Amino acid sequence: MPTLPPTPVPWEETLDGTLGVELLEWTPDMARGRVAVRDALKQPYGLVHGGVFCSIAESIASIATAAAVYDDGMIATGMSNDTSFIRPVTDGYVNTEARCRHRGRTTWVWELDHTDDQGRLCAISRVTMAVRPRPEGA
Amino acid sequence: MPTLPPTPVPWEETLDGTLGVELLEWTPDMARGRVAVRDALKQPYGLVHGGVFCSIAESIASIATAAAVYDDGMIATGMSNDTSFIRPVTDGYVNTEARCRHRGRTTWVWELDHTDDQGRLCAISRVTMAVRPRPEGA
Amino acid sequence: MPTLPPTPVPWEETLDGTLGVELLEWTPDMARGRVAVRDALKQPYGLVHGGVFCSIAESIASIATAAAVYDDGMIATGMSNDTSFIRPVTDGYVNTEARCRHRGRTTWVWELDHTDDQGRLCAISRVTMAVRPRPEGA
Amino acid sequence: MPTLPPTPVPWEETLDGTLGVELLEWTPDMARGRVAVRDALKQPYGLVHGGVFCSIAESIASIATAAAVYDDGMIATGMSNDTSFIRPVTDGYVNTEARCRHRGRTTWVWELDHTDDQGRLCAISRVTMAVRPRPEGA
């Protein structure tokens, strides 16, 4: 896996740390992560909040893109996140697998499947990343 | 404003509590909320994480819809969340305002603008909610 | 393949007829179609117009859903169409393949890949269909 | 209104000509267009095909962006088109009004409302355009 570039905010203090997102694997082609379900990730009716699926998708696509383009002097920032919710999750893990669909000079596009611990599809995301030259000094 | 229905998980223990989302106003036509920026909501480079915009949009659209249809014996669940990121936010608040574009029998559609404390547009979301009869006993 | 239900407007007089969309295969799991590129499908710079990818995705997802639910007394109507454009097409065919990701009681979700005649990915679509009881007399 | 740049395919021979799209107004802030409904724009059940809303949104956002950036030596190409369908249209015009939400160096974002002749909201679109330097010789 490409090395993760150093960052100003330590990982455990970011949103990923707040939510407990675990990044398990990342390459320019695919990436995987998961998050353990608990009340702090739910909406008031006891289901995992839709924003959690969006967040884990955004994190996985961002890290995989950023790691892949870093050695070329580029950074990656999110442009859009389209997530459809298919089945509620109430316990276990949200398991997310990302497939890279496009690696362009200025944009990368990922599609992500979110499944529960029984392997059932619970949400799908499409994340578009902008790839830009790294600012001087960054 | 319509009364918020009672919920199994107390508000402060949900994702909204985790992120610090404040709901400020909700009617069937519009709704508003905000979240105070801090490291725990950021990605590793110090910008507010894209998932935060998605999450606050999802919360606001969900609450406003759920409150409006509750007296008709209905519940609201998220179907999709499409968010585009326009300008990074690093401090202050993310301020989100929702406008209801469609109130159908089975779906409601909201468009949301996210601005920073200088009033600059930082992200836009479209959230589609499914409206369904409340299960017996719920 | 499920039989296509009879329709008030003859196929060749609809948008599919106007654009020349060919439906090649449809099951509840997957579907395929294509359209031959010509000037009448292009934007002014000679590339296939983005609306063509949206249109063929909408047609394929609609037909496959409608055919699958017809015997249960249901109809299918489009709820949303999210299409990302990846690579321009200037000649040959736009070849579209659809994969059903969700078959719910009230919504079906399809993901579609659009490729050129060299097999390169040119666009991706996500289409959500609403499934509703057929009106009396229809 | 900014002048439309010259194009290799004459307007009336493009998809806009095929569908009968009329561009009524375009500035860097807003744009308007419409299309007269007829069978050739419908799906088999007699409603305007979802792809028509996508197509007119794509055309309006593309033209308005292209015209605005042309004098800076830039071109505009579609990146994504997210359209939600709210109410069927069977006759009259589809009237589309576009509002520019973001004018960045590399992307522009438009939101578009589609209404029928009674002024009822029938669909909404979000179109993201990529803005790039014009190729040499173009």
Short mmCIF file of N, CA and C in Angstrom, two decimals, chain A residues 13 26 30 32 36 44 51 54 57 63 69 83 85 102 107 111 122 132 135:
data_model
loop_
_atom_site.label_atom_id
_atom_site.label_comp_id
_atom_site.label_asym_id
_atom_site.label_seq_id
_atom_site.Cartn_x
_atom_site.Cartn_y
_atom_site.Cartn_z
N GLU A 13 -7.36 12.43 16.28
CA GLU A 13 -8.10 13.64 16.67
C GLU A 13 -9.05 14.13 15.58
N TRP A 26 -5.55 0.13 1.28
CA TRP A 26 -5.76 1.15 0.24
C TRP A 26 -4.69 1.00 -0.83
N MET A 30 -8.37 -0.10 -5.24
CA MET A 30 -9.43 -0.42 -4.28
C MET A 30 -8.98 -0.02 -2.89
N ARG A 32 -10.46 -0.41 1.53
CA ARG A 32 -11.45 -0.97 2.45
C ARG A 32 -11.31 -0.30 3.80
N ALA A 36 -17.17 0.41 13.79
CA ALA A 36 -17.99 -0.36 14.73
C ALA A 36 -19.21 0.47 15.13
N PRO A 44 -31.71 9.18 16.11
CA PRO A 44 -32.46 8.97 17.36
C PRO A 44 -33.30 7.69 17.41
N GLY A 51 -25.26 9.97 7.73
CA GLY A 51 -23.99 10.69 7.62
C GLY A 51 -22.77 9.82 7.88
N CYS A 54 -21.81 8.26 4.55
CA CYS A 54 -21.16 9.30 3.76
C CYS A 54 -19.73 9.55 4.25
N ALA A 57 -17.24 6.70 3.50
CA ALA A 57 -16.95 6.69 2.06
C ALA A 57 -15.97 7.81 1.72
N ILE A 63 -8.32 9.07 1.38
CA ILE A 63 -7.02 8.51 1.76
C ILE A 63 -6.40 7.74 0.59
N VAL A 69 -1.42 9.77 -5.11
CA VAL A 69 -0.91 10.90 -5.90
C VAL A 69 0.17 11.70 -5.17
N THR A 83 -24.64 9.40 -1.87
CA THR A 83 -24.85 8.15 -1.14
C THR A 83 -26.33 7.81 -1.12
N PHE A 85 -29.17 5.12 0.55
CA PHE A 85 -29.34 4.26 1.72
C PHE A 85 -30.34 3.15 1.38
N HIS A 102 -12.23 5.78 -12.01
CA HIS A 102 -11.60 6.73 -12.93
C HIS A 102 -10.42 7.37 -12.23
N THR A 107 -9.36 14.62 -11.75
CA THR A 107 -10.38 14.02 -10.88
C THR A 107 -10.24 12.50 -10.83
N GLU A 111 -16.49 4.25 -6.53
CA GLU A 111 -17.78 3.72 -6.10
C GLU A 111 -17.54 2.81 -4.89
N CYS A 122 -26.08 -2.33 2.32
CA CYS A 122 -26.83 -1.38 3.14
C CYS A 122 -26.81 0.04 2.58
N ARG A 132 -5.08 18.05 -7.26
CA ARG A 132 -4.49 19.35 -7.55
C ARG A 132 -3.02 19.34 -7.13
N PRO A 135 0.25 22.76 -2.67
CA PRO A 135 0.74 24.13 -2.48
C PRO A 135 2.18 24.13 -2.01
#
